[in-house]
Amino acid sequence: MLKIALPDGSTRTYRQLMTCRDVAADIGPGLEKAAIAAELDGKIVGLDMVLPGEGEIGLRLLTKKDPESLDVMRHSAAHVMARAVMRLFDGVQLAFGPTIEDGFYYDFEMDHVLCEDDFAAIEKEMGEIIKLDEPFDRLEEPISGAVQLCREMQQPLKIEHIETGLAQEQTLSFYRQGEFLDLCRGPHVRSAKVIGKAYKLLSVAGAYWKADHTREQLQRVYATAFWNKESLTAYLQRLQEARQRDHRVLGRKLGLFEIDEKVGQGLILWKPKGALIRQQLQDFILEHLQRQGYRQVFTPHIGRLELY
């Protein structure tokens, strides 16, 4: 018999195997409809997670009101974005697609050089995928079966990751949505329409496979998604305001400094006005340190490697 402790202090007991979604439905149809994911003894899981047959567990069902559910939705949106990219371009190799603060990204290896001009087409294709409202189905495979699946999908990066980073695992999980199948531990939302329409591709940048500069050059597409368009619009407005306040832009406009590629990216060349402000700040800091009893010393800018 399984005993489930709920956040309100109540408990429920079951003698048959249950999923998180089954528990939500047992509590009430409204909760079953609103549930996005679940927290099982502190771990975020999908609603399709089968609960233990016996013992005691703590279960919290997550809705849009819970911040953790937004990460689950964004993770699913990353899969939809990857699927859209694979529909639009040939020879796409999948790397990783995690959630990050305020959004998500996915890394691709592909011949086509992605740029912002491609974003509209990718977003439109994402919309078509979301309209299909296909479920995110979880598959469990032993290591050998996982490698074979990735080989059939012609995804060598995934094969390498399994053989070098996940070889100690007994089984691995995949998520299928329509024709798209990806190695992924999840969790995901139940189906694509849960993602909604409030998503936006933001930028594309370079990345290396497993952050190793000697390995494959990848293209990283950054994006975000929210539960409603009002939140998305507010976020994009904050981004725009932040760009306008960017010190790299303001510093040039105010004639404080320059950055010249001949010198090096990110290396500051202080102009007279900027040098004056910098010197005043240094004098201010030095004055306060001296008041506190500190004495100034100077060390070389470089040193022997053994020092580090």
PDB file of C-alpha atoms in Angstrom:
ATOM      1  CA  MET A   1       0.000   0.000   0.000  1.00  0.00           C
ATOM      2  CA  LEU A   2       1.243   3.487  -0.885  1.00  0.00           C
ATOM      3  CA  LYS A   3       0.708   6.450   1.435  1.00  0.00           C
ATOM      4  CA  ILE A   4       0.990   9.915  -0.134  1.00  0.00           C
ATOM      5  CA  ALA A   5       1.504  13.059   1.952  1.00  0.00           C
ATOM      6  CA  LEU A   6       0.130  16.199   0.287  1.00  0.00           C
ATOM      7  CA  PRO A   7       1.224  19.810   0.954  1.00  0.00           C
ATOM      8  CA  ASP A   8      -1.962  20.674   2.883  1.00  0.00           C
ATOM      9  CA  GLY A   9      -1.131  18.020   5.461  1.00  0.00           C
ATOM     10  CA  SER A  10      -3.657  15.482   4.199  1.00  0.00           C
ATOM     11  CA  THR A  11      -2.757  11.964   3.077  1.00  0.00           C
ATOM     12  CA  ARG A  12      -4.097   9.529   0.507  1.00  0.00           C
ATOM     13  CA  THR A  13      -3.545   5.810   0.284  1.00  0.00           C
ATOM     14  CA  TYR A  14      -3.630   3.561  -2.786  1.00  0.00           C
ATOM     15  CA  ARG A  15      -3.328  -0.161  -3.254  1.00  0.00           C
ATOM     16  CA  GLN A  16      -2.905  -0.025  -7.043  1.00  0.00           C
ATOM     17  CA  LEU A  17      -0.103   1.530  -9.089  1.00  0.00           C
ATOM     18  CA  MET A  18      -0.731   5.237  -9.702  1.00  0.00           C
ATOM     19  CA  THR A  19       0.852   7.981 -11.772  1.00  0.00           C
ATOM     20  CA  CYS A  20       1.089  11.585 -10.606  1.00  0.00           C
ATOM     21  CA  ARG A  21      -1.700  12.418 -13.049  1.00  0.00           C
ATOM     22  CA  ASP A  22      -3.877   9.680 -11.555  1.00  0.00           C
ATOM     23  CA  VAL A  23      -3.479  11.249  -8.120  1.00  0.00           C
ATOM     24  CA  ALA A  24      -4.362  14.687  -9.509  1.00  0.00           C
ATOM     25  CA  ALA A  25      -7.508  13.235 -11.123  1.00  0.00           C
ATOM     26  CA  ASP A  26      -8.412  11.490  -7.881  1.00  0.00           C
ATOM     27  CA  ILE A  27      -8.171  14.779  -5.995  1.00  0.00           C
ATOM     28  CA  GLY A  28     -10.328  16.550  -8.548  1.00  0.00           C
ATOM     29  CA  PRO A  29     -10.834  17.110 -12.293  1.00  0.00           C
ATOM     30  CA  GLY A  30      -9.848  20.762 -11.969  1.00  0.00           C
ATOM     31  CA  LEU A  31      -6.450  19.893 -10.538  1.00  0.00           C
ATOM     32  CA  GLU A  32      -5.930  17.143 -13.118  1.00  0.00           C
ATOM     33  CA  LYS A  33      -6.536  19.674 -15.885  1.00  0.00           C
ATOM     34  CA  ALA A  34      -4.351  22.373 -14.318  1.00  0.00           C
ATOM     35  CA  ALA A  35      -1.409  20.175 -13.297  1.00  0.00           C
ATOM     36  CA  ILE A  36       1.800  20.690 -15.300  1.00  0.00           C
ATOM     37  CA  ALA A  37       4.246  18.466 -13.424  1.00  0.00           C
ATOM     38  CA  ALA A  38       4.860  17.193  -9.903  1.00  0.00           C
ATOM     39  CA  GLU A  39       7.403  17.319  -7.109  1.00  0.00           C
ATOM     40  CA  LEU A  40       8.053  13.850  -5.715  1.00  0.00           C
ATOM     41  CA  ASP A  41      10.072  13.866  -2.475  1.00  0.00           C
ATOM     42  CA  GLY A  42      11.817  17.046  -3.646  1.00  0.00           C
ATOM     43  CA  LYS A  43      12.440  15.939  -7.258  1.00  0.00           C
ATOM     44  CA  ILE A  44      10.563  17.460 -10.195  1.00  0.00           C
ATOM     45  CA  VAL A  45       8.957  14.735 -12.322  1.00  0.00           C
ATOM     46  CA  GLY A  46       6.425  14.479 -15.125  1.00  0.00           C
ATOM     47  CA  LEU A  47       2.783  13.691 -14.562  1.00  0.00           C
ATOM     48  CA  ASP A  48       3.362  10.322 -16.237  1.00  0.00           C
ATOM     49  CA  MET A  49       5.742   9.224 -13.461  1.00  0.00           C
ATOM     50  CA  VAL A  50       4.595   5.906 -11.992  1.00  0.00           C
ATOM     51  CA  LEU A  51       4.630   6.092  -8.196  1.00  0.00           C
ATOM     52  CA  PRO A  52       6.013   3.332  -5.965  1.00  0.00           C
ATOM     53  CA  GLY A  53       3.636   0.527  -5.131  1.00  0.00           C
ATOM     54  CA  GLU A  54       4.200   0.840  -1.407  1.00  0.00           C
ATOM     55  CA  GLY A  55       5.779   3.007   1.266  1.00  0.00           C
ATOM     56  CA  GLU A  56       5.355   6.708   2.018  1.00  0.00           C
ATOM     57  CA  ILE A  57       6.126   9.629  -0.280  1.00  0.00           C
ATOM     58  CA  GLY A  58       5.567  13.377  -0.365  1.00  0.00           C
ATOM     59  CA  LEU A  59       3.835  14.679  -3.471  1.00  0.00           C
ATOM     60  CA  ARG A  60       3.173  18.228  -4.651  1.00  0.00           C
ATOM     61  CA  LEU A  61       1.284  18.759  -7.890  1.00  0.00           C
ATOM     62  CA  LEU A  62       2.578  21.784  -9.807  1.00  0.00           C
ATOM     63  CA  THR A  63       0.392  24.202 -11.749  1.00  0.00           C
ATOM     64  CA  LYS A  64       1.204  27.417 -13.595  1.00  0.00           C
ATOM     65  CA  LYS A  65       1.224  29.194 -10.220  1.00  0.00           C
ATOM     66  CA  ASP A  66       4.359  27.275  -9.221  1.00  0.00           C
ATOM     67  CA  PRO A  67       7.629  28.660 -10.646  1.00  0.00           C
ATOM     68  CA  GLU A  68       9.064  25.156 -11.106  1.00  0.00           C
ATOM     69  CA  SER A  69       6.420  24.390 -13.721  1.00  0.00           C
ATOM     70  CA  LEU A  70       7.752  27.144 -15.996  1.00  0.00           C
ATOM     71  CA  ASP A  71      11.107  25.354 -16.309  1.00  0.00           C
ATOM     72  CA  VAL A  72       9.303  22.140 -17.286  1.00  0.00           C
ATOM     73  CA  MET A  73       7.378  23.991 -19.991  1.00  0.00           C
ATOM     74  CA  ARG A  74      10.533  25.707 -21.275  1.00  0.00           C
ATOM     75  CA  HIS A  75      12.320  22.372 -21.473  1.00  0.00           C
ATOM     76  CA  SER A  76       9.484  21.090 -23.644  1.00  0.00           C
ATOM     77  CA  ALA A  77       9.684  24.253 -25.756  1.00  0.00           C
ATOM     78  CA  ALA A  78      13.388  23.512 -26.335  1.00  0.00           C
ATOM     79  CA  HIS A  79      12.387  20.144 -27.814  1.00  0.00           C
ATOM     80  CA  VAL A  80       9.806  21.823 -30.032  1.00  0.00           C
ATOM     81  CA  MET A  81      12.407  24.339 -31.211  1.00  0.00           C
ATOM     82  CA  ALA A  82      14.880  21.555 -32.007  1.00  0.00           C
ATOM     83  CA  ARG A  83      12.192  19.675 -33.894  1.00  0.00           C
ATOM     84  CA  ALA A  84      11.367  22.811 -35.897  1.00  0.00           C
ATOM     85  CA  VAL A  85      15.044  23.329 -36.793  1.00  0.00           C
ATOM     86  CA  MET A  86      15.312  19.722 -37.963  1.00  0.00           C
ATOM     87  CA  ARG A  87      12.206  20.154 -40.119  1.00  0.00           C
ATOM     88  CA  LEU A  88      13.600  23.256 -41.793  1.00  0.00           C
ATOM     89  CA  PHE A  89      17.250  22.312 -42.326  1.00  0.00           C
ATOM     90  CA  ASP A  90      19.072  19.166 -43.451  1.00  0.00           C
ATOM     91  CA  GLY A  91      21.764  17.284 -41.588  1.00  0.00           C
ATOM     92  CA  VAL A  92      21.080  18.730 -38.129  1.00  0.00           C
ATOM     93  CA  GLN A  93      23.045  17.092 -35.293  1.00  0.00           C
ATOM     94  CA  LEU A  94      21.584  17.540 -31.823  1.00  0.00           C
ATOM     95  CA  ALA A  95      23.719  18.364 -28.794  1.00  0.00           C
ATOM     96  CA  PHE A  96      22.118  19.621 -25.556  1.00  0.00           C
ATOM     97  CA  GLY A  97      19.030  21.760 -24.910  1.00  0.00           C
ATOM     98  CA  PRO A  98      18.665  22.744 -21.251  1.00  0.00           C
ATOM     99  CA  THR A  99      16.664  25.429 -19.512  1.00  0.00           C
ATOM    100  CA  ILE A 100      18.529  28.430 -18.137  1.00  0.00           C
ATOM    101  CA  GLU A 101      17.535  31.492 -16.168  1.00  0.00           C
ATOM    102  CA  ASP A 102      14.736  33.258 -18.069  1.00  0.00           C
ATOM    103  CA  GLY A 103      14.658  30.770 -20.944  1.00  0.00           C
ATOM    104  CA  PHE A 104      16.393  27.897 -22.694  1.00  0.00           C
ATOM    105  CA  TYR A 105      18.775  27.066 -25.520  1.00  0.00           C
ATOM    106  CA  TYR A 106      19.619  24.208 -27.844  1.00  0.00           C
ATOM    107  CA  ASP A 107      22.988  23.485 -29.452  1.00  0.00           C
ATOM    108  CA  PHE A 108      23.111  22.265 -33.056  1.00  0.00           C
ATOM    109  CA  GLU A 109      25.805  21.128 -35.434  1.00  0.00           C
ATOM    110  CA  MET A 110      24.699  21.905 -38.989  1.00  0.00           C
ATOM    111  CA  ASP A 111      25.953  23.261 -42.298  1.00  0.00           C
ATOM    112  CA  HIS A 112      23.445  26.096 -42.503  1.00  0.00           C
ATOM    113  CA  VAL A 113      24.662  29.138 -40.595  1.00  0.00           C
ATOM    114  CA  LEU A 114      21.748  30.273 -38.460  1.00  0.00           C
ATOM    115  CA  CYS A 115      21.006  33.977 -38.102  1.00  0.00           C
ATOM    116  CA  GLU A 116      18.179  36.145 -36.856  1.00  0.00           C
ATOM    117  CA  ASP A 117      16.645  36.096 -40.334  1.00  0.00           C
ATOM    118  CA  ASP A 118      15.851  32.405 -39.700  1.00  0.00           C
ATOM    119  CA  PHE A 119      14.000  33.065 -36.434  1.00  0.00           C
ATOM    120  CA  ALA A 120      10.615  33.874 -37.962  1.00  0.00           C
ATOM    121  CA  ALA A 121      10.551  30.612 -39.928  1.00  0.00           C
ATOM    122  CA  ILE A 122      11.592  28.588 -36.872  1.00  0.00           C
ATOM    123  CA  GLU A 123       8.960  30.260 -34.680  1.00  0.00           C
ATOM    124  CA  LYS A 124       6.296  29.644 -37.319  1.00  0.00           C
ATOM    125  CA  GLU A 125       7.250  25.963 -37.527  1.00  0.00           C
ATOM    126  CA  MET A 126       7.151  25.751 -33.739  1.00  0.00           C
ATOM    127  CA  GLY A 127       3.601  27.083 -33.919  1.00  0.00           C
ATOM    128  CA  GLU A 128       2.634  24.369 -36.392  1.00  0.00           C
ATOM    129  CA  ILE A 129       4.081  21.706 -34.114  1.00  0.00           C
ATOM    130  CA  ILE A 130       2.265  23.101 -31.083  1.00  0.00           C
ATOM    131  CA  LYS A 131      -1.037  23.085 -33.003  1.00  0.00           C
ATOM    132  CA  LEU A 132      -0.692  19.312 -33.465  1.00  0.00           C
ATOM    133  CA  ASP A 133      -0.804  18.946 -29.675  1.00  0.00           C
ATOM    134  CA  GLU A 134       1.094  15.681 -29.736  1.00  0.00           C
ATOM    135  CA  PRO A 135       2.041  14.157 -26.369  1.00  0.00           C
ATOM    136  CA  PHE A 136       5.567  13.952 -24.983  1.00  0.00           C
ATOM    137  CA  ASP A 137       5.950  10.179 -24.612  1.00  0.00           C
ATOM    138  CA  ARG A 138       8.722   8.831 -22.402  1.00  0.00           C
ATOM    139  CA  LEU A 139      10.665   5.713 -23.477  1.00  0.00           C
ATOM    140  CA  GLU A 140      13.110   3.729 -21.343  1.00  0.00           C
ATOM    141  CA  GLU A 141      15.968   1.855 -23.055  1.00  0.00           C
ATOM    142  CA  PRO A 142      19.008  -0.107 -21.841  1.00  0.00           C
ATOM    143  CA  ILE A 143      22.361   1.379 -22.828  1.00  0.00           C
ATOM    144  CA  SER A 144      22.697  -0.859 -25.890  1.00  0.00           C
ATOM    145  CA  GLY A 145      19.186   0.004 -27.043  1.00  0.00           C
ATOM    146  CA  ALA A 146      19.829   3.726 -26.484  1.00  0.00           C
ATOM    147  CA  VAL A 147      22.965   3.615 -28.619  1.00  0.00           C
ATOM    148  CA  GLN A 148      21.116   1.752 -31.346  1.00  0.00           C
ATOM    149  CA  LEU A 149      18.296   4.318 -31.346  1.00  0.00           C
ATOM    150  CA  CYS A 150      20.769   7.203 -31.700  1.00  0.00           C
ATOM    151  CA  ARG A 151      22.573   5.301 -34.454  1.00  0.00           C
ATOM    152  CA  GLU A 152      19.294   4.886 -36.336  1.00  0.00           C
ATOM    153  CA  MET A 153      18.627   8.614 -35.886  1.00  0.00           C
ATOM    154  CA  GLN A 154      22.164   9.367 -37.174  1.00  0.00           C
ATOM    155  CA  GLN A 155      23.027  11.393 -34.080  1.00  0.00           C
ATOM    156  CA  PRO A 156      26.733  10.722 -33.350  1.00  0.00           C
ATOM    157  CA  LEU A 157      26.999  13.382 -30.628  1.00  0.00           C
ATOM    158  CA  LYS A 158      24.288  11.617 -28.645  1.00  0.00           C
ATOM    159  CA  ILE A 159      26.055   8.262 -29.129  1.00  0.00           C
ATOM    160  CA  GLU A 160      29.312   9.721 -27.801  1.00  0.00           C
ATOM    161  CA  HIS A 161      27.516  11.241 -24.813  1.00  0.00           C
ATOM    162  CA  ILE A 162      25.970   7.877 -23.938  1.00  0.00           C
ATOM    163  CA  GLU A 163      29.230   5.950 -24.297  1.00  0.00           C
ATOM    164  CA  THR A 164      31.433   8.444 -22.447  1.00  0.00           C
ATOM    165  CA  GLY A 165      29.127  10.243 -20.038  1.00  0.00           C
ATOM    166  CA  LEU A 166      26.263   7.871 -19.300  1.00  0.00           C
ATOM    167  CA  ALA A 167      27.854   4.432 -19.638  1.00  0.00           C
ATOM    168  CA  GLN A 168      27.387   3.735 -15.910  1.00  0.00           C
ATOM    169  CA  GLU A 169      23.594   4.040 -16.179  1.00  0.00           C
ATOM    170  CA  GLN A 170      21.428   0.922 -16.386  1.00  0.00           C
ATOM    171  CA  THR A 171      18.731   2.529 -18.559  1.00  0.00           C
ATOM    172  CA  LEU A 172      18.282   5.844 -20.343  1.00  0.00           C
ATOM    173  CA  SER A 173      15.164   7.787 -21.186  1.00  0.00           C
ATOM    174  CA  PHE A 174      14.054   9.303 -24.478  1.00  0.00           C
ATOM    175  CA  TYR A 175      11.107  11.550 -25.228  1.00  0.00           C
ATOM    176  CA  ARG A 176       9.154  11.184 -28.440  1.00  0.00           C
ATOM    177  CA  GLN A 177       6.886  13.813 -29.934  1.00  0.00           C
ATOM    178  CA  GLY A 178       5.646  12.975 -33.392  1.00  0.00           C
ATOM    179  CA  GLU A 179       8.638  12.140 -35.593  1.00  0.00           C
ATOM    180  CA  PHE A 180      11.030  13.794 -33.123  1.00  0.00           C
ATOM    181  CA  LEU A 181      12.904  11.604 -30.645  1.00  0.00           C
ATOM    182  CA  ASP A 182      15.570  12.890 -28.281  1.00  0.00           C
ATOM    183  CA  LEU A 183      17.715  11.461 -25.503  1.00  0.00           C
ATOM    184  CA  CYS A 184      16.427  13.300 -22.434  1.00  0.00           C
ATOM    185  CA  ARG A 185      15.869  12.698 -18.725  1.00  0.00           C
ATOM    186  CA  GLY A 186      12.859  15.047 -18.688  1.00  0.00           C
ATOM    187  CA  PRO A 187      10.450  15.923 -17.326  1.00  0.00           C
ATOM    188  CA  HIS A 188       8.106  17.431 -19.908  1.00  0.00           C
ATOM    189  CA  VAL A 189       4.595  18.777 -20.126  1.00  0.00           C
ATOM    190  CA  ARG A 190       1.906  16.323 -21.171  1.00  0.00           C
ATOM    191  CA  SER A 191       1.459  17.676 -24.717  1.00  0.00           C
ATOM    192  CA  ALA A 192       2.558  20.514 -26.969  1.00  0.00           C
ATOM    193  CA  LYS A 193      -0.406  22.847 -26.533  1.00  0.00           C
ATOM    194  CA  VAL A 194       0.523  23.332 -22.885  1.00  0.00           C
ATOM    195  CA  ILE A 195       3.433  25.448 -24.183  1.00  0.00           C
ATOM    196  CA  GLY A 196       1.045  28.002 -25.645  1.00  0.00           C
ATOM    197  CA  LYS A 197       1.982  30.885 -27.940  1.00  0.00           C
ATOM    198  CA  ALA A 198       4.199  33.093 -25.752  1.00  0.00           C
ATOM    199  CA  TYR A 199       7.656  32.051 -26.973  1.00  0.00           C
ATOM    200  CA  LYS A 200      10.431  33.943 -28.730  1.00  0.00           C
ATOM    201  CA  LEU A 201      13.834  33.162 -30.229  1.00  0.00           C
ATOM    202  CA  LEU A 202      16.354  35.688 -28.911  1.00  0.00           C
ATOM    203  CA  SER A 203      19.827  35.166 -30.330  1.00  0.00           C
ATOM    204  CA  VAL A 204      22.314  32.722 -31.805  1.00  0.00           C
ATOM    205  CA  ALA A 205      25.884  32.237 -30.633  1.00  0.00           C
ATOM    206  CA  GLY A 206      28.792  29.890 -31.090  1.00  0.00           C
ATOM    207  CA  ALA A 207      29.531  27.032 -28.698  1.00  0.00           C
ATOM    208  CA  TYR A 208      31.769  23.982 -28.559  1.00  0.00           C
ATOM    209  CA  TRP A 209      30.715  20.387 -27.994  1.00  0.00           C
ATOM    210  CA  LYS A 210      31.031  19.815 -24.246  1.00  0.00           C
ATOM    211  CA  ALA A 211      32.736  23.223 -23.910  1.00  0.00           C
ATOM    212  CA  ASP A 212      35.937  21.844 -25.487  1.00  0.00           C
ATOM    213  CA  HIS A 213      37.458  24.292 -27.970  1.00  0.00           C
ATOM    214  CA  THR A 214      39.204  21.427 -29.779  1.00  0.00           C
ATOM    215  CA  ARG A 215      35.874  19.761 -30.579  1.00  0.00           C
ATOM    216  CA  GLU A 216      32.969  20.428 -32.929  1.00  0.00           C
ATOM    217  CA  GLN A 217      31.808  24.017 -33.404  1.00  0.00           C
ATOM    218  CA  LEU A 218      28.105  24.238 -32.577  1.00  0.00           C
ATOM    219  CA  GLN A 219      25.423  26.873 -33.035  1.00  0.00           C
ATOM    220  CA  ARG A 220      23.530  27.768 -29.872  1.00  0.00           C
ATOM    221  CA  VAL A 221      20.050  29.217 -30.263  1.00  0.00           C
ATOM    222  CA  TYR A 222      18.752  31.073 -27.215  1.00  0.00           C
ATOM    223  CA  ALA A 223      15.014  31.477 -26.674  1.00  0.00           C
ATOM    224  CA  THR A 224      12.433  32.038 -23.974  1.00  0.00           C
ATOM    225  CA  ALA A 225       8.825  31.163 -23.235  1.00  0.00           C
ATOM    226  CA  PHE A 226       6.204  32.298 -20.745  1.00  0.00           C
ATOM    227  CA  TRP A 227       2.708  31.236 -19.793  1.00  0.00           C
ATOM    228  CA  ASN A 228       1.160  34.318 -21.402  1.00  0.00           C
ATOM    229  CA  LYS A 229       2.030  36.990 -23.941  1.00  0.00           C
ATOM    230  CA  GLU A 230       1.857  39.761 -21.332  1.00  0.00           C
ATOM    231  CA  SER A 231       4.764  38.221 -19.413  1.00  0.00           C
ATOM    232  CA  LEU A 232       6.709  37.684 -22.633  1.00  0.00           C
ATOM    233  CA  THR A 233       6.166  41.292 -23.733  1.00  0.00           C
ATOM    234  CA  ALA A 234       7.267  42.591 -20.334  1.00  0.00           C
ATOM    235  CA  TYR A 235      10.411  40.447 -20.469  1.00  0.00           C
ATOM    236  CA  LEU A 236      11.314  41.596 -23.987  1.00  0.00           C
ATOM    237  CA  GLN A 237      10.794  45.199 -22.861  1.00  0.00           C
ATOM    238  CA  ARG A 238      13.227  44.650 -19.972  1.00  0.00           C
ATOM    239  CA  LEU A 239      15.763  43.229 -22.404  1.00  0.00           C
ATOM    240  CA  GLN A 240      15.419  46.261 -24.641  1.00  0.00           C
ATOM    241  CA  GLU A 241      15.866  48.630 -21.716  1.00  0.00           C
ATOM    242  CA  ALA A 242      18.927  46.678 -20.572  1.00  0.00           C
ATOM    243  CA  ARG A 243      20.459  46.975 -24.047  1.00  0.00           C
ATOM    244  CA  GLN A 244      19.945  50.730 -23.936  1.00  0.00           C
ATOM    245  CA  ARG A 245      21.735  50.859 -20.570  1.00  0.00           C
ATOM    246  CA  ASP A 246      24.549  48.557 -21.729  1.00  0.00           C
ATOM    247  CA  HIS A 247      27.832  50.077 -20.516  1.00  0.00           C
ATOM    248  CA  ARG A 248      29.527  48.983 -23.747  1.00  0.00           C
ATOM    249  CA  VAL A 249      27.095  51.173 -25.709  1.00  0.00           C
ATOM    250  CA  LEU A 250      26.908  54.078 -23.256  1.00  0.00           C
ATOM    251  CA  GLY A 251      30.683  54.180 -22.810  1.00  0.00           C
ATOM    252  CA  ARG A 252      31.199  54.700 -26.520  1.00  0.00           C
ATOM    253  CA  LYS A 253      28.378  57.237 -26.839  1.00  0.00           C
ATOM    254  CA  LEU A 254      29.767  59.282 -23.935  1.00  0.00           C
ATOM    255  CA  GLY A 255      33.297  59.117 -25.310  1.00  0.00           C
ATOM    256  CA  LEU A 256      34.653  57.253 -22.267  1.00  0.00           C
ATOM    257  CA  PHE A 257      36.392  54.355 -23.976  1.00  0.00           C
ATOM    258  CA  GLU A 258      36.834  52.366 -27.165  1.00  0.00           C
ATOM    259  CA  ILE A 259      37.260  48.673 -27.960  1.00  0.00           C
ATOM    260  CA  ASP A 260      39.387  47.908 -31.004  1.00  0.00           C
ATOM    261  CA  GLU A 261      39.650  44.395 -32.457  1.00  0.00           C
ATOM    262  CA  LYS A 262      43.274  45.149 -33.367  1.00  0.00           C
ATOM    263  CA  VAL A 263      44.013  45.280 -29.637  1.00  0.00           C
ATOM    264  CA  GLY A 264      41.652  42.499 -28.546  1.00  0.00           C
ATOM    265  CA  GLN A 265      37.976  41.882 -27.903  1.00  0.00           C
ATOM    266  CA  GLY A 266      36.872  43.176 -24.515  1.00  0.00           C
ATOM    267  CA  LEU A 267      40.112  45.126 -23.905  1.00  0.00           C
ATOM    268  CA  ILE A 268      39.309  48.712 -22.939  1.00  0.00           C
ATOM    269  CA  LEU A 269      41.116  51.733 -24.393  1.00  0.00           C
ATOM    270  CA  TRP A 270      40.321  54.602 -22.040  1.00  0.00           C
ATOM    271  CA  LYS A 271      39.809  58.019 -23.622  1.00  0.00           C
ATOM    272  CA  PRO A 272      40.562  61.246 -21.714  1.00  0.00           C
ATOM    273  CA  LYS A 273      37.098  61.599 -20.142  1.00  0.00           C
ATOM    274  CA  GLY A 274      36.985  57.932 -19.237  1.00  0.00           C
ATOM    275  CA  ALA A 275      40.515  58.005 -17.875  1.00  0.00           C
ATOM    276  CA  LEU A 276      39.564  60.957 -15.651  1.00  0.00           C
ATOM    277  CA  ILE A 277      36.544  59.088 -14.219  1.00  0.00           C
ATOM    278  CA  ARG A 278      38.642  55.972 -13.707  1.00  0.00           C
ATOM    279  CA  GLN A 279      41.349  57.942 -11.872  1.00  0.00           C
ATOM    280  CA  GLN A 280      38.773  59.630  -9.620  1.00  0.00           C
ATOM    281  CA  LEU A 281      37.308  56.242  -8.703  1.00  0.00           C
ATOM    282  CA  GLN A 282      40.756  54.854  -7.958  1.00  0.00           C
ATOM    283  CA  ASP A 283      41.577  57.863  -5.767  1.00  0.00           C
ATOM    284  CA  PHE A 284      38.269  57.503  -3.918  1.00  0.00           C
ATOM    285  CA  ILE A 285      38.874  53.813  -3.225  1.00  0.00           C
ATOM    286  CA  LEU A 286      42.495  54.371  -2.170  1.00  0.00           C
ATOM    287  CA  GLU A 287      41.496  57.158   0.236  1.00  0.00           C
ATOM    288  CA  HIS A 288      38.958  54.930   1.999  1.00  0.00           C
ATOM    289  CA  LEU A 289      41.384  51.996   2.186  1.00  0.00           C
ATOM    290  CA  GLN A 290      44.053  54.183   3.737  1.00  0.00           C
ATOM    291  CA  ARG A 291      41.574  55.428   6.349  1.00  0.00           C
ATOM    292  CA  GLN A 292      40.989  51.782   7.289  1.00  0.00           C
ATOM    293  CA  GLY A 293      44.706  51.129   7.756  1.00  0.00           C
ATOM    294  CA  TYR A 294      45.503  49.411   4.469  1.00  0.00           C
ATOM    295  CA  ARG A 295      48.802  50.114   2.696  1.00  0.00           C
ATOM    296  CA  GLN A 296      49.205  49.858  -1.043  1.00  0.00           C
ATOM    297  CA  VAL A 297      51.559  47.448  -2.824  1.00  0.00           C
ATOM    298  CA  PHE A 298      52.090  46.588  -6.488  1.00  0.00           C
ATOM    299  CA  THR A 299      52.663  43.128  -7.970  1.00  0.00           C
ATOM    300  CA  PRO A 300      53.479  42.091 -11.549  1.00  0.00           C
ATOM    301  CA  HIS A 301      50.620  41.590 -13.991  1.00  0.00           C
ATOM    302  CA  ILE A 302      52.072  38.229 -14.964  1.00  0.00           C
ATOM    303  CA  GLY A 303      53.784  35.459 -13.061  1.00  0.00           C
ATOM    304  CA  ARG A 304      55.139  31.934 -13.320  1.00  0.00           C
ATOM    305  CA  LEU A 305      52.597  29.252 -14.148  1.00  0.00           C
ATOM    306  CA  GLU A 306      53.552  27.337 -10.984  1.00  0.00           C
ATOM    307  CA  LEU A 307      52.099  30.161  -8.867  1.00  0.00           C
ATOM    308  CA  TYR A 308      48.620  29.195 -10.012  1.00  0.00           C
TER     309      TYR A 308
END
